[in-house]
Amino acid sequence: MLKNRGVNLRTKISIGLILSYTVVISALLLINNNVSKNLKEVLLLNEAKLMAETVIGTAQTNMHSANIAHIISSLSAIDDVSHLFIVNAKTKKILVSNLNKLKNQSLYYIQNDLKASLEKIDLTKRNNQLIGGEGIIYTSLFNAVSKDKKSIEKLIFIIRLSDHKVTGFLHEKTQILIFSAIIGLAFAVSFTLFLFKFQIYRPMNLLIQEIKHAHLNDKPIALQYKSHDEFGYLISAYNKLMSDFFENRENLKLQKELSEQAAKSKSDFLAVMSHEIRTPLNGVVGISSLLNKTHLRGEQKEYCETIIASGKQLLSVINDILDFSKIDAGKLILDLQKRDLNKILKTTVSMFEVTAKNRNIKLISKIEPSIKHNLRLDETRIRQVLVNLISNAFKFTKAGQVTILADVLQSNLKHCTVRFSVTDTGIGLSQSQIDKLFSKFVQADTSTTRKYGGTGLGLAICKSLVELMGGKIWIESELGKGASFIFDLSFEVLDLITYEAEEKDLEIEITGKKILLVEDVLINQKIVNEILKNNSLDIANDGIEAIDKVQQKSYEVILMDCLMPKMDGFEATTKIRELGITTPIIALTASALQETKDQCKEAGMDDYLSKPFDVDEIYKTLAKWL
């Protein structure tokens, strides 16, 4: 849900406006102070000059001294006048003053701060002015007829004006200015907020509320704001954006549903096809394997082995398709166990000894003895990668050799990194072929004759498996000079003390055990019955029969097919567990999908065997539970 955090925009703008206007007013007041100071000085100076001209003019027109004294007295009545003198320039004797006690006294008789100020003035100059403190001192030197009218004497007019009146006047004007500014500020802020509310806040709030509504609801309503200003264009663009967004979202939902449906259909199809192909294949390979153990003539045995090899090749193709599907869907899960990598490599290479002998191709394997025996790895997937690469090497090599190398790149107490390589002396690859060789459904030979065959999935699966195990794979090759397929894998080294003992490569014989086989396909019943002929084997054709039998007789292990008529193996297992029967149940299924394995576990089954049946695998699995 959308939440407002901190101060909203309207408050921010209000604060910004107030601060801006405050700064402007402060600047105006500062300027006003400077202007007031200068104006005060100008006013005082002009007032002083005017008074000086009045008095000097009177003195120079030979007016009676009483008149001058009267003028002086009149000027003294002005609030701003503090001191007013007419002084003899020569004797510095005060002739006329607004202060009677100073009359006929020497100018230097004055004892207040005026004396100190006058000492700073050159009284011999025509005009002087001294501004400072709380006012102005102005002096003017002029000539006047002496009292006896016999000579011209130099006189000095001195006036001191205080600034109280002017300051008060200016202060009053300043207050008016401040009051006007505050009123103007309030009006400006109010008007700005008024405009902001209707021109900015209202459409913006409308947009915000609609965004909240869109966040909480599947589909918002188009905003109704008909204006040709910027917000009008913004809201129009928002309406278009939301319309396109929700239209695209609905399309994506539909595409997702179709994709999920297609993925499920593909998964279901693969499960069904796996079952439908593996079931008859189990009959072909199983019966052929049993037939091969009978006394056959040389030609018959050769035919039988061909059938078995062809069946296994078909099974390999099916496994490639299933693995590709699982990798593509991201559902392939590694089964990491403690295993002996050295042993895995040797047994994998030995699988191709017959092929090498029949093809007259030299098979060389160099496995570094220092490879640790206690590594955590997925044996099935490593073997699958190696088998794919070695098979590929034999496929494209007419003569020469196939070399398998395993070298330790780095090893310590915790981890071991091994480099695997499969090198052949076959037809080699061009750079363009190398660039696309690991792509799905791509082969180096794309000629219409399909000279070498294959699904084009093997190398793509190898790359995906190596990367799933945290490694990398690459090719080094030149056309006509063979090829090397190289991949690096890192393994966790496990404690030797906890390492499980190696399984013996001996056929495990299971005899004299009470076993229940739940299987609806007759050919599969025959195969299992033949494999376990030395045991007491009962057969149930479906889940209902199985439930009846386990209630009548105690078994040491149950082999349960998953897909059967009337009641499948999953439901039968669940009902058997509900009866409190804890007999180990091993699933028999033609499906190799992880989902099927998970379903078996959820139903209460203990283990899993995939069709077509491998005799040794059946013995090993039964040995775990018997």
Tab-separated table of C-alpha atoms in Angstrom, residues 25-230:
chain	number	residue	atom	x	y	z
A	25	ILE	CA	12.036	41.231	3.256
A	26	SER	CA	15.272	40.858	5.234
A	27	ALA	CA	17.199	42.057	2.217
A	28	LEU	CA	14.813	44.994	1.792
A	29	LEU	CA	15.189	45.925	5.467
A	30	LEU	CA	18.959	45.764	5.201
A	31	ILE	CA	18.857	48.004	2.151
A	32	ASN	CA	16.364	50.263	3.929
A	33	ASN	CA	18.738	50.636	6.891
A	34	ASN	CA	21.565	51.704	4.607
A	35	VAL	CA	19.278	54.042	2.689
A	36	SER	CA	17.863	55.453	5.931
A	37	LYS	CA	21.346	56.144	7.231
A	38	ASN	CA	22.347	57.966	4.063
A	39	LEU	CA	19.022	59.781	3.903
A	40	LYS	CA	19.358	60.831	7.534
A	41	GLU	CA	22.779	62.331	6.847
A	42	VAL	CA	21.500	64.151	3.774
A	43	LEU	CA	18.485	65.553	5.641
A	44	LEU	CA	20.570	66.712	8.594
A	45	LEU	CA	23.190	68.284	6.325
A	46	ASN	CA	20.582	70.124	4.274
A	47	GLU	CA	18.862	71.331	7.430
A	48	ALA	CA	22.183	72.539	8.839
A	49	LYS	CA	23.077	74.365	5.605
A	50	LEU	CA	19.649	75.998	5.472
A	51	MET	CA	19.991	77.273	9.027
A	52	ALA	CA	23.533	78.452	8.317
A	53	GLU	CA	22.412	80.361	5.237
A	54	THR	CA	19.608	81.984	7.240
A	55	VAL	CA	21.841	83.154	10.061
A	56	ILE	CA	24.775	84.149	7.828
A	57	GLY	CA	22.460	86.014	5.481
A	58	THR	CA	21.038	87.960	8.414
A	59	ALA	CA	24.479	88.755	9.772
A	60	GLN	CA	25.805	89.908	6.427
A	61	THR	CA	22.900	92.315	5.818
A	62	ASN	CA	23.945	94.406	8.839
A	63	MET	CA	20.811	93.485	10.731
A	64	HIS	CA	20.745	94.333	14.389
A	65	SER	CA	22.342	91.833	16.701
A	66	ALA	CA	19.042	91.527	18.520
A	67	ASN	CA	17.514	90.234	15.352
A	68	ILE	CA	20.310	87.737	14.962
A	69	ALA	CA	19.835	86.664	18.544
A	70	HIS	CA	16.132	86.320	17.884
A	71	ILE	CA	16.805	84.160	14.845
A	72	ILE	CA	19.242	82.091	16.872
A	73	SER	CA	16.641	81.706	19.566
A	74	SER	CA	14.026	80.707	17.010
A	75	LEU	CA	16.312	78.114	15.498
A	76	SER	CA	17.143	76.792	18.936
A	77	ALA	CA	13.498	76.034	19.441
A	78	ILE	CA	13.718	73.424	16.707
A	79	ASP	CA	13.960	69.962	18.275
A	80	ASP	CA	16.939	68.924	16.224
A	81	VAL	CA	19.143	71.908	17.288
A	82	SER	CA	21.463	71.011	20.140
A	83	HIS	CA	24.097	73.784	19.931
A	84	LEU	CA	24.224	76.947	17.824
A	85	PHE	CA	27.083	79.490	17.914
A	86	ILE	CA	28.523	82.457	16.082
A	87	VAL	CA	32.206	82.656	16.982
A	88	ASN	CA	34.907	85.194	16.257
A	89	ALA	CA	37.304	83.374	14.016
A	90	LYS	CA	40.296	85.212	15.402
A	91	THR	CA	39.646	85.199	19.145
A	92	LYS	CA	37.458	82.072	19.193
A	93	LYS	CA	35.101	84.032	21.420
A	94	ILE	CA	31.448	83.012	21.297
A	95	LEU	CA	29.485	86.073	20.200
A	96	VAL	CA	26.019	84.544	19.945
A	97	SER	CA	24.734	81.220	21.337
A	98	ASN	CA	21.523	79.439	22.039
A	99	LEU	CA	23.029	78.663	25.435
A	100	ASN	CA	23.305	81.945	27.433
A	101	LYS	CA	25.980	80.612	29.756
A	102	LEU	CA	28.365	80.197	26.847
A	103	LYS	CA	27.931	83.728	25.516
A	104	ASN	CA	31.201	85.753	25.548
A	105	GLN	CA	33.064	82.595	26.559
A	106	SER	CA	35.947	81.066	24.654
A	107	LEU	CA	35.038	78.274	22.330
A	108	TYR	CA	37.503	76.087	24.141
A	109	TYR	CA	35.649	76.699	27.403
A	110	ILE	CA	33.149	74.050	26.313
A	111	GLN	CA	33.739	70.893	28.358
A	112	ASN	CA	31.346	68.362	26.799
A	113	ASP	CA	31.835	66.034	23.833
A	114	LEU	CA	31.273	68.971	21.471
A	115	LYS	CA	34.759	70.235	22.303
A	116	ALA	CA	36.324	66.935	21.246
A	117	SER	CA	34.359	66.987	18.032
A	118	LEU	CA	35.307	70.605	17.238
A	119	GLU	CA	38.964	69.782	17.716
A	120	LYS	CA	38.645	67.424	14.767
A	121	ILE	CA	37.391	70.231	12.499
A	122	ASP	CA	39.550	72.710	10.643
A	123	LEU	CA	37.645	75.894	11.465
A	124	THR	CA	39.702	77.894	9.003
A	125	LYS	CA	37.963	76.217	6.101
A	126	ARG	CA	34.897	77.776	4.603
A	127	ASN	CA	32.579	74.868	5.260
A	128	ASN	CA	33.004	71.830	7.457
A	129	GLN	CA	30.809	68.974	8.431
A	130	LEU	CA	31.286	66.155	10.906
A	131	ILE	CA	28.746	63.413	10.890
A	132	GLY	CA	28.754	60.820	13.624
A	133	GLY	CA	27.419	59.862	16.980
A	134	GLU	CA	23.829	60.972	17.199
A	135	GLY	CA	23.864	63.877	14.776
A	136	ILE	CA	25.911	66.346	12.699
A	137	ILE	CA	28.198	69.323	13.386
A	138	TYR	CA	28.306	71.927	10.618
A	139	THR	CA	30.565	74.995	10.480
A	140	SER	CA	30.700	77.836	8.003
A	141	LEU	CA	33.307	80.644	7.842
A	142	PHE	CA	31.916	84.004	6.660
A	143	ASN	CA	32.729	87.704	6.660
A	144	ALA	CA	30.614	90.278	8.428
A	145	VAL	CA	30.848	93.988	9.324
A	146	SER	CA	32.217	94.537	12.765
A	147	LYS	CA	30.044	95.875	15.528
A	148	ASP	CA	31.590	99.353	15.230
A	149	LYS	CA	31.119	99.122	11.502
A	150	LYS	CA	34.699	100.109	10.888
A	151	SER	CA	36.062	96.785	9.715
A	152	ILE	CA	35.260	93.373	8.314
A	153	GLU	CA	35.724	90.505	10.694
A	154	LYS	CA	35.695	86.774	10.130
A	155	LEU	CA	33.019	84.859	11.942
A	156	ILE	CA	32.297	81.151	12.242
A	157	PHE	CA	28.796	79.767	12.311
A	158	ILE	CA	28.643	76.483	14.244
A	159	ILE	CA	25.547	74.344	14.572
A	160	ARG	CA	25.053	70.917	16.031
A	161	LEU	CA	21.942	68.992	15.026
A	162	SER	CA	20.758	65.808	16.730
A	163	ASP	CA	19.189	62.994	14.686
A	164	HIS	CA	16.355	62.074	17.043
A	165	LYS	CA	13.609	63.658	15.003
A	166	VAL	CA	14.911	62.406	11.674
A	167	THR	CA	15.530	58.978	13.143
A	168	GLY	CA	12.010	58.876	14.516
A	169	PHE	CA	10.630	59.932	11.162
A	170	LEU	CA	12.606	57.284	9.337
A	171	HIS	CA	11.751	54.656	11.965
A	172	GLU	CA	8.091	55.400	11.469
A	173	LYS	CA	8.464	55.008	7.721
A	174	THR	CA	10.389	51.780	8.253
A	175	GLN	CA	7.612	50.383	10.424
A	176	ILE	CA	5.112	51.266	7.742
A	177	LEU	CA	7.353	49.525	5.198
A	178	ILE	CA	7.670	46.411	7.382
A	179	PHE	CA	3.937	46.277	8.017
A	180	SER	CA	3.265	46.684	4.313
A	181	ALA	CA	5.794	43.962	3.516
A	182	ILE	CA	4.177	41.569	6.017
A	183	ILE	CA	0.742	42.285	4.587
A	184	GLY	CA	2.188	41.785	1.107
A	185	LEU	CA	3.858	38.562	2.236
A	186	ALA	CA	0.624	37.207	3.685
A	187	PHE	CA	-1.274	38.160	0.555
A	188	ALA	CA	1.399	36.718	-1.752
A	189	VAL	CA	1.595	33.437	0.201
A	190	SER	CA	-2.197	33.154	0.347
A	191	PHE	CA	-2.569	33.897	-3.334
A	192	THR	CA	0.242	31.507	-4.240
A	193	LEU	CA	-1.297	28.745	-2.106
A	194	PHE	CA	-4.670	29.462	-3.643
A	195	LEU	CA	-3.198	29.056	-7.116
A	196	PHE	CA	-1.202	26.041	-5.953
A	197	LYS	CA	-4.307	24.363	-4.555
A	198	PHE	CA	-6.327	24.626	-7.746
A	199	GLN	CA	-3.552	24.522	-10.341
A	200	ILE	CA	-1.120	22.024	-8.781
A	201	TYR	CA	-2.293	20.354	-5.563
A	202	ARG	CA	-5.783	19.419	-6.734
A	203	PRO	CA	-4.754	17.639	-9.965
A	204	MET	CA	-1.683	16.161	-8.261
A	205	ASN	CA	-3.788	14.858	-5.350
A	206	LEU	CA	-6.226	13.426	-7.880
A	207	LEU	CA	-3.355	11.625	-9.569
A	208	ILE	CA	-1.933	10.353	-6.246
A	209	GLN	CA	-5.293	9.040	-5.064
A	210	GLU	CA	-5.794	7.247	-8.364
A	211	ILE	CA	-2.329	5.687	-8.126
A	212	LYS	CA	-3.265	4.410	-4.649
A	213	HIS	CA	-6.537	3.111	-6.071
A	214	ALA	CA	-4.679	1.388	-8.903
A	215	HIS	CA	-2.317	-0.171	-6.363
A	216	LEU	CA	-5.220	-1.628	-4.375
A	217	ASN	CA	-7.495	-2.606	-7.254
A	218	ASP	CA	-7.143	-4.636	-10.398
A	219	LYS	CA	-8.207	-1.882	-12.738
A	220	PRO	CA	-8.315	1.880	-12.020
A	221	ILE	CA	-10.896	4.303	-13.380
A	222	ALA	CA	-9.659	6.866	-15.917
A	223	LEU	CA	-9.005	10.278	-14.330
A	224	GLN	CA	-11.406	13.071	-15.278
A	225	TYR	CA	-9.350	16.268	-15.522
A	226	LYS	CA	-10.051	18.288	-18.620
A	227	SER	CA	-7.451	21.008	-18.875
A	228	HIS	CA	-4.835	21.874	-21.456
A	229	ASP	CA	-2.120	22.707	-18.937
A	230	GLU	CA	0.835	20.518	-17.990
